[in-house]
Structure formats: C-alpha cells, structure tokens
Amino acid sequence: MFSIGEFSTITGLTVKTLRFYQEEGVLIPSCVDDQTGYRYYDAGKVEIARVIAQLRKLEFPLAAIAEILRECDDDNDLLAQLESRRAGIADKLRQYKETKGTLDQIISAIQKTRSAMSDASLQVTEKTLEPMLIAGVRMRGKYSECGQGFRQVGRMFGRHICGPPMMLIYDTEFKENDADFEACMPVRKGESTGEVQVRELPGGRCVSVLHKGPYDECGRSYERLLTFIKEKGYETTTPCREVYIKGPGMIFKGNPKNYLTEIQMMVRE
Amino acid sequence: MFSIGEFSTITGLTVKTLRFYQEEGVLIPSCVDDQTGYRYYDAGKVEIARVIAQLRKLEFPLAAIAEILRECDDDNDLLAQLESRRAGIADKLRQYKETKGTLDQIISAIQKTRSAMSDASLQVTEKTLEPMLIAGVRMRGKYSECGQGFRQVGRMFGRHICGPPMMLIYDTEFKENDADFEACMPVRKGESTGEVQVRELPGGRCVSVLHKGPYDECGRSYERLLTFIKEKGYETTTPCREVYIKGPGMIFKGNPKNYLTEIQMMVRE
DNA sequence: TTGCTCCTCACGTCACGTGAGGTGGC
DNA sequence: TTGCTCCTCACGTCACGTGAGGTGGC
C-alpha cells in the first residue's frame, strides 16, 4: 500500500490531482483511514492510473474516462470512442492551421509595410517596373468600392498573394460615380475563376510618387506627378496604378494620416 | 444608437457576451439609461467589436485584448503580440499533431487485430512467409523482458511500424533466465541506430499455429506444433518466431484469455 | 392582457491549482 | 520543538452560457 505522496511519485500525477480524481470517481483509493483520512493505494491502482493518464493525454474528458473504466477492459472496446476523439482532434488541427495561416499573413503584411515605410522618399521618381502576375476584378462604380474587390480576390487567392493591393484606373479623368477600375493583388500563381481574372501586368518605364495621408487627399500628389510629367514632356498610358503600401490593417484601421500610397503612371519610352 | 439586441445582430456577438465584455471593460456601451439600465451602443462601437472578435478568433485572452484596445490603433503596434500568439498556436499545432499520430496508431493497431482475429483458425498450418524489413534489438535475459525491447523499437521507429510485434527466439530449448532472443517489429523503412538494427528477415516455408490465451500457456501450442513437425519429418531452423497478433493493448492490458499469438517455425524445404 | 426586449443575480462549465489553517507521528 | 506528510474547505481560472425572476413600454 502506498501513501498518496508515494503514489503520486509512482504515477506522475500530483497529489491534488489524485484527490480530485477520487472526488470525480475515476480513481478511488484502495482504502481510507477513517481516523486520519489518509488515502492508501495498492499496486493494482498503478495500472488504472496509467490508463487514466493515457486517456487524458488523448484529451478524453474525465466523465468519459470514468465510464470507460467502468465498462471497458480491452482496447478493442474503445474503437468507436477513439475514432470520435480522432475526429475531434482533427477538427482542432484544421482550426489551428487556419488561424496560424491568418496570423502568418497578418504578420508578413506588417513586415512588408514596415520595410516599405523605412525607405520611403516622397520625391517624384522615375523607375522601371518588372512585369508581374496579378489577380483582379474589373469594376465600375465609386473608387471607394474597391475594397469589396480586394476582399473578393483575397477570399479566392488568400495563400498566393505576394504583395500589397493595387487599383488600376482606366479613366483619364477623375470620376465620382461611374469610374472604371480594377481591384487587384500580385499573386504567385493561380487560375482565372468567374469574375477574378489572373493575368500578367506588363512592366515598363514609370513615374511615381509616394502619397502619405488619407486617400481623399491624393489630389495633391497627382498634381505633383502630372506637373513633373508635363515638364519632362512625357506621354502617359492607362491604366494608372495606385499601390496601397500601407492602408487599413487586417485588425486596426490605423490612422489615415499614416497611410502610404504609391501612385504610378506608365510613360512611353 | 443601437439597443443591445440590435448591436448583437450587427456584430454577431451574443447579448450575454456583450454584457460580459462590458463587465470585463473591453467594450463599454456608449451610454446606459440609468432608469432602465438599458445599454446603448453607437456606430463607432461596431468597429471596436469587430477588432475584439478578430482578436478572439486569434485566441487572444480578453485581458490582453483590453490592453491592446487601450494602447494600440495600428496593426503595426501589434507585431510582437501577434508573433508570440503565432508561437503559441504553433505549439498547440505540434501537440495536436502528436496526439493525432498516437490515435492513428492505436486505432490502426486495433483494426489490424480485429481482422486477424476474425479469420483465425487454431489448426496447425503450413505456409510460405515473404521476406520483411524489421527493426529489432537482440537481448539476453527473461522472455518477459521482451516488452522493454518493443518499447525501445517503438520509440525510435514509431511512425514506420507496419505490423504486430514479434519475438525471434534463438535458443532451441526453453530458457528461463539467460534466453537469447530479439524483440522486433516490421517497419516500412529505417536505418539501424545504436542497439536497434534494421534488416531484412528472410521469408521461406514455415509451420505455424495460433495460440489463444496467456503467454505462460504457450507450451501447449508448442507441443502441438512440434508433434506435427515430427510426424511430417521436417527439419527446423532458428530463430523460431512468436507474432503477438493480439497482446496487451496500448491503453488496456486486456484479458490474457483473449491474447492471440502466432508461433512460427521455419522448416527446410 | 400578451409578447417582446431588456435587466440583474447566482450558478455552472472543466480539470485541476492555490492557499489558508489544521492534524498526527517521528 | 521542528519538520514532514497528510487532511479539508473555499476560492480562482477562462470566457462565456443557463436559467430564474423581474421590469417597462407598446
């Protein structure tokens, strides 16, 4: 016969746990001294404790364990319960994989934003863009409705997105209601499905400027950009591109004063 | 301003949850009627509720959320917390993968046992065994110590085990203390490491019998087997094999009366 | 009056852990 | 006496859910 402390050492279960198991009726001491209340366990209980510990590792609830101990004495009797347990675990696995995926995306988005912010110059610059694969939805309406397009692309290509969202603007003037634009995101790969088209966005020479602040103040940056283009005598082609380097985050909207948008106009060489 | 019921419909949080969030200080109603105690939420609270729901999905504890809401207003501020959350989730993922692995093994062991039991004939039979890859430990001592060998192999080759454990007996007589035997399991693949050797166990012609019952009654089955072999005039070779088709399970020991062991003796052709 | 929405308060969930205060035998 | 092991009892954890009993306005 072992005292509760000795039995705890043998089984690796804490004394508190052993007392609790008695209360729950899963592991009853072999005898209890009615003078002192001391619990004593005999050698046979070690095996039962092992079974309980095993089942707890598999996350069986204590009530289920109590029932199993009453009714089963062979692994074979447990098949159904084990299978339902497995299904439960598989469910949790799926769930955690999903949340980890979301976390990965949020984190990498933040990191990309950070590095982009750190080397941001607000000067008008000329550069050459590489062609890139994009997934996009062509839309008509208000520019502010672009977010719906981003959500649509996000839902379909979640894992394959590899850069910040962009709006391609096909009008050559500002339109309030019937604007013609495309909500798109760079992707690593993917197939067109329904409204979302996957295609290569051509590269080329462009003039760009970083706009810092809320979207409705973009006009100022367009002015600087167009002034520069006129001075140089360049000829532009549509679509014009707005790259949302830092906009509302996935969790917080953030302060629009800190939004960062790159406006790119393609020019003929 | 929305009543708690309306706000619940908008945000997808239950009324009970909203009241609880107030108590915890994470989402305070915009005003509370001091006559009726009715809570009212304005449109700005919708955004906060969204943030809370998002963070809860990522399994942030409420206390952490309360702090985040007090101190952050940009995803960027959250990077460190998100990363530690990701580490936590990754941990749980690992854990669940492991338990799922264990469950898979237990379940497939039970299923194999079942099918083996269902077509078990207790007659002495002759058959041809295919060669198989095994991982085993050669041991000296009592046959009953074989279990330690199985555990050793199990720890090292867990995932690659593809059949029931076997004992190879190199003695030609029963030895109580200084027996020479090998605890081994069929594996799909693997490399020898330390005491555990991986090698091919040759196939060939054999005479076998199924023994039902506790191990210490194997003598009876050996008797039948050897009688048969003598009658036929066969010549046997070592090692003799005991295949533990059904023995103690991974959870319950089960009743030894139902143990099923196949005894195989290889014969020269 | 009935039905509806809202309220508070107390308790339950799950598997223990914490901590206070006390006992019995060496 | 001190130190050790054991005991009981009450409360805490975490994010809510359940349910009883009641209110106020249409």
XYZ file of N, CA and C in Angstrom, chain B residues 24-146:
369
model
N -15.951 43.160 -18.227
C -14.500 42.991 -18.314
C -13.803 44.260 -18.789
N -14.606 45.250 -19.163
C -14.002 46.511 -19.582
C -13.425 46.506 -20.981
N -13.817 45.565 -21.827
C -13.288 45.586 -23.191
C -14.195 46.319 -24.165
N -15.497 46.327 -23.884
C -16.422 47.000 -24.797
C -17.542 47.643 -23.990
N -17.368 48.924 -23.738
C -18.293 49.674 -22.893
C -19.384 50.301 -23.764
N -20.651 50.148 -23.381
C -21.720 50.793 -24.157
C -21.496 52.294 -24.188
N -21.992 52.951 -25.234
C -21.815 54.396 -25.349
C -22.578 55.108 -24.249
N -23.751 54.583 -23.887
C -24.418 55.125 -22.709
C -25.368 54.098 -22.116
N -25.675 54.263 -20.866
C -26.562 53.344 -20.164
C -27.669 54.171 -19.525
N -28.894 53.817 -19.832
C -30.038 54.524 -19.258
C -30.086 54.218 -17.761
N -30.008 55.260 -16.937
C -29.952 54.933 -15.510
C -31.328 54.662 -14.905
N -32.385 54.893 -15.654
C -33.713 54.452 -15.215
C -33.858 52.944 -15.409
N -33.665 52.528 -16.681
C -33.977 51.142 -17.039
C -32.748 50.240 -17.012
N -31.560 50.815 -17.023
C -30.345 50.017 -17.101
C -30.039 49.564 -18.526
N -30.883 49.968 -19.480
C -30.671 49.567 -20.881
C -29.333 50.093 -21.393
N -28.638 49.246 -22.154
C -27.362 49.647 -22.753
C -27.600 50.139 -24.176
N -26.880 51.175 -24.578
C -26.963 51.656 -25.963
C -25.569 51.811 -26.547
N -25.433 51.377 -27.794
C -24.138 51.412 -28.473
C -24.244 52.298 -29.702
N -23.238 53.149 -29.927
C -23.296 53.939 -31.160
C -22.474 53.273 -32.261
N -22.564 53.845 -33.480
C -21.978 53.220 -34.668
C -20.473 52.972 -34.508
N -19.789 53.848 -33.794
C -18.343 53.708 -33.634
C -17.959 52.428 -32.909
N -18.852 51.915 -32.086
C -18.553 50.698 -31.329
C -18.509 49.456 -32.218
N -19.146 49.560 -33.362
C -19.166 48.406 -34.276
C -17.745 48.017 -34.667
N -16.960 49.033 -34.985
C -15.576 48.794 -35.381
C -14.799 48.136 -34.230
N -14.992 48.631 -33.037
C -14.296 48.061 -31.881
C -14.708 46.606 -31.675
N -16.013 46.359 -31.813
C -16.499 44.987 -31.669
C -15.839 44.081 -32.702
N -15.666 44.582 -33.909
C -15.025 43.804 -34.976
C -13.596 43.449 -34.577
N -12.879 44.449 -34.070
C -11.496 44.206 -33.654
C -11.450 43.138 -32.564
N -12.343 43.264 -31.578
C -12.362 42.287 -30.491
C -12.623 40.882 -31.037
N -13.619 40.788 -31.929
C -13.956 39.476 -32.470
C -12.764 38.877 -33.221
N -12.093 39.718 -34.001
C -10.899 39.264 -34.733
C -9.843 38.727 -33.778
N -9.558 39.506 -32.743
C -8.511 39.101 -31.812
C -8.919 37.844 -31.051
N -10.199 37.707 -30.743
C -10.666 36.490 -30.071
C -10.487 35.282 -30.968
N -10.714 35.472 -32.271
C -10.505 34.364 -33.219
C -9.057 33.904 -33.185
N -8.167 34.851 -32.962
C -6.749 34.506 -32.877
C -6.399 34.045 -31.463
N -7.444 33.865 -30.641
C -7.287 33.341 -29.280
C -6.498 34.228 -28.337
N -6.560 35.524 -28.563
C -6.021 36.419 -27.560
C -6.922 36.369 -26.337
N -6.371 36.276 -25.125
C -7.207 36.352 -23.933
C -7.817 37.747 -23.806
N -8.982 37.822 -23.182
C -9.704 39.093 -23.077
C -8.877 40.186 -22.418
N -8.116 39.822 -21.388
C -7.328 40.828 -20.683
C -6.328 41.475 -21.646
N -5.709 40.647 -22.494
C -4.757 41.164 -23.466
C -5.472 42.077 -24.457
N -6.674 41.678 -24.841
C -7.438 42.491 -25.784
C -7.742 43.855 -25.182
N -8.128 43.855 -23.906
C -8.435 45.121 -23.249
C -7.221 46.049 -23.308
N -6.063 45.473 -23.046
C -4.842 46.273 -23.066
C -4.536 46.778 -24.477
N -4.673 45.885 -25.425
C -4.416 46.255 -26.819
C -5.325 47.416 -27.224
N -6.581 47.319 -26.853
C -7.530 48.372 -27.235
C -7.162 49.702 -26.597
N -6.592 49.627 -25.418
C -6.199 50.865 -24.756
C -4.977 51.485 -25.416
N -4.058 50.631 -25.904
C -2.750 51.147 -26.306
C -2.473 51.186 -27.804
N -3.236 50.416 -28.585
C -2.885 50.311 -29.995
C -3.982 50.886 -30.877
N -3.568 51.402 -32.045
C -4.575 51.756 -33.025
C -4.068 51.474 -34.427
N -3.068 50.596 -34.484
C -2.482 50.273 -35.780
C -1.930 48.844 -35.706
N -2.111 48.091 -36.775
C -1.617 46.709 -36.794
C -0.152 46.638 -36.412
N 0.573 47.635 -36.850
C 2.000 47.714 -36.615
C 2.354 47.582 -35.129
N 1.547 48.171 -34.271
C 1.804 48.136 -32.826
C 1.675 46.726 -32.266
N 1.061 45.853 -33.046
C 0.717 44.527 -32.549
C 1.731 43.459 -32.898
N 2.740 43.843 -33.675
C 3.621 42.816 -34.235
C 4.123 41.822 -33.195
N 4.670 42.339 -32.108
C 5.242 41.447 -31.093
C 4.188 40.488 -30.537
N 3.033 41.034 -30.178
C 1.971 40.179 -29.642
C 1.531 39.124 -30.657
N 1.409 39.538 -31.906
C 0.982 38.591 -32.939
C 1.998 37.469 -33.067
N 3.276 37.849 -33.000
C 4.293 36.817 -33.132
C 4.261 35.832 -31.965
N 4.039 36.354 -30.771
C 4.029 35.418 -29.644
C 2.771 34.540 -29.725
N 1.681 35.128 -30.183
C 0.473 34.348 -30.407
C 0.736 33.235 -31.421
N 1.448 33.596 -32.484
C 1.741 32.597 -33.505
C 2.549 31.444 -32.923
N 3.508 31.795 -32.064
C 4.316 30.748 -31.445
C 3.420 29.839 -30.603
N 2.487 30.457 -29.869
C 1.569 29.673 -29.055
C 0.748 28.716 -29.904
N 0.218 29.235 -30.992
C -0.610 28.412 -31.884
C 0.244 27.290 -32.484
N 1.459 27.624 -32.884
C 2.333 26.616 -33.488
C 2.578 25.482 -32.492
N 2.729 25.859 -31.234
C 2.898 24.866 -30.174
C 1.712 23.923 -30.096
N 0.536 24.501 -30.074
C -0.665 23.678 -29.983
C -0.777 22.783 -31.209
N -0.428 23.329 -32.364
C -0.459 22.547 -33.595
C 0.415 21.312 -33.442
N 1.624 21.525 -32.982
C 2.568 20.420 -32.802
C 1.964 19.369 -31.870
N 1.427 19.855 -30.751
C 0.838 18.968 -29.761
C -0.279 18.110 -30.363
N -1.190 18.779 -31.059
C -2.330 18.058 -31.625
C -1.880 17.088 -32.711
N -0.868 17.483 -33.468
C -0.346 16.560 -34.481
C 0.148 15.291 -33.808
N 0.837 15.477 -32.694
C 1.376 14.323 -31.986
C 0.248 13.425 -31.482
N -0.731 14.016 -30.800
C -1.804 13.160 -30.272
C -2.553 12.506 -31.419
N -2.722 13.232 -32.524
C -3.403 12.588 -33.643
C -2.581 11.392 -34.141
N -1.267 11.559 -34.201
C -0.412 10.452 -34.600
C -0.606 9.241 -33.692
N -0.596 9.495 -32.387
C -0.785 8.401 -31.425
C -2.125 7.721 -31.666
N -3.170 8.533 -31.784
C -4.503 7.984 -32.006
C -4.544 7.131 -33.271
N -3.955 7.641 -34.342
C -3.928 6.885 -35.594
C -3.317 5.510 -35.371
N -2.201 5.502 -34.652
C -1.516 4.232 -34.411
C -2.364 3.276 -33.602
N -2.951 3.775 -32.516
C -3.760 2.909 -31.670
C -4.907 2.326 -32.484
N -5.575 3.196 -33.223
C -6.729 2.764 -34.000
C -6.332 1.727 -35.045
N -5.226 1.995 -35.761
C -4.893 1.039 -36.814
C -4.444 -0.287 -36.203
N -3.819 -0.223 -35.019
C -3.441 -1.476 -34.350
C -4.691 -2.283 -34.007
N -5.711 -1.601 -33.484
C -6.943 -2.303 -33.128
C -7.576 -2.929 -34.362
N -7.600 -2.149 -35.443
C -8.252 -2.665 -36.650
C -7.528 -3.876 -37.215
N -6.193 -3.810 -37.209
C -5.432 -4.965 -37.700
C -5.723 -6.193 -36.857
N -5.720 -5.990 -35.542
C -6.013 -7.087 -34.620
C -7.367 -7.699 -34.938
N -8.350 -6.826 -35.141
C -9.696 -7.312 -35.429
C -9.738 -8.215 -36.625
N -9.145 -7.755 -37.729
C -9.262 -8.567 -38.933
C -8.494 -9.879 -38.761
N -7.358 -9.798 -38.029
C -6.594 -11.027 -37.803
C -7.403 -12.012 -36.957
N -8.119 -11.480 -35.973
C -8.899 -12.351 -35.096
C -10.033 -13.023 -35.859
N -10.611 -12.253 -36.803
C -11.824 -12.763 -37.442
C -11.527 -13.973 -38.326
N -10.316 -14.042 -38.924
C -10.044 -15.245 -39.708
C -8.950 -16.093 -39.054
N -9.096 -16.261 -37.762
C -8.100 -17.051 -37.038
C -8.578 -18.498 -36.915
N -7.780 -19.424 -37.467
C -8.074 -20.839 -37.243
C -7.004 -21.372 -36.314
N -7.375 -22.177 -35.399
C -6.404 -22.640 -34.413
C -5.685 -23.918 -34.865
N -5.917 -24.309 -36.121
C -5.251 -25.513 -36.646
C -3.792 -25.224 -36.970
N -2.982 -26.274 -36.887
C -1.596 -26.161 -37.347
C -1.620 -26.081 -38.862
N -0.937 -25.088 -39.434
C -0.945 -24.954 -40.894
C 0.468 -24.741 -41.414
N 0.607 -24.999 -42.717
C 1.890 -24.736 -43.362
C 1.700 -23.573 -44.299
N 2.687 -22.698 -44.389
C 2.557 -21.596 -45.351
C 3.928 -21.046 -45.703
N 3.919 -20.125 -46.644
C 5.174 -19.512 -47.060
C 5.174 -18.053 -46.632
N 6.235 -17.661 -45.951
C 6.322 -16.266 -45.496
C 7.159 -15.458 -46.472
N 6.727 -14.224 -46.708
C 7.504 -13.293 -47.520
C 8.626 -12.726 -46.654
N 9.731 -12.354 -47.278
C 10.748 -11.636 -46.503
C 10.158 -10.296 -46.041
N 10.618 -9.780 -44.905
C 10.123 -8.459 -44.470
C 11.226 -7.687 -43.776
N 11.084 -6.356 -43.849
C 12.053 -5.495 -43.192
C 11.650 -5.371 -41.724
N 12.620 -5.572 -40.831
C 12.300 -5.442 -39.412
C 13.321 -4.556 -38.694
N 12.870 -3.972 -37.593
C 13.775 -3.260 -36.689
C 13.742 -4.039 -35.383
N 14.912 -4.417 -34.880
C 14.921 -5.265 -33.691
C 16.099 -5.030 -32.770
N 15.935 -5.447 -31.518
C 17.028 -5.409 -30.539
C 17.283 -6.831 -30.070
N 18.526 -7.285 -30.161
C 18.901 -8.603 -29.652
C 19.068 -8.488 -28.154
N 18.499 -9.412 -27.395
C 18.542 -9.307 -25.938
C 18.906 -10.634 -25.305
N 19.358 -10.565 -24.051
C 19.597 -11.754 -23.254
C 18.902 -11.565 -21.922
N 18.183 -12.570 -21.465
C 17.503 -12.439 -20.181
C 16.248 -13.281 -20.176
N 15.198 -12.747 -19.554
C 13.941 -13.474 -19.499
C 13.075 -13.071 -20.680
N 12.297 -14.015 -21.183
C 11.403 -13.708 -22.296
C 10.486 -12.539 -21.954
N 10.109 -12.458 -20.669
C 9.149 -11.419 -20.275
C 9.743 -10.019 -20.382
N 11.055 -9.936 -20.550
C 11.676 -8.622 -20.672
C 11.593 -8.065 -22.086
N 10.998 -8.876 -22.949
C 10.907 -8.500 -24.351
C 10.175 -7.167 -24.539
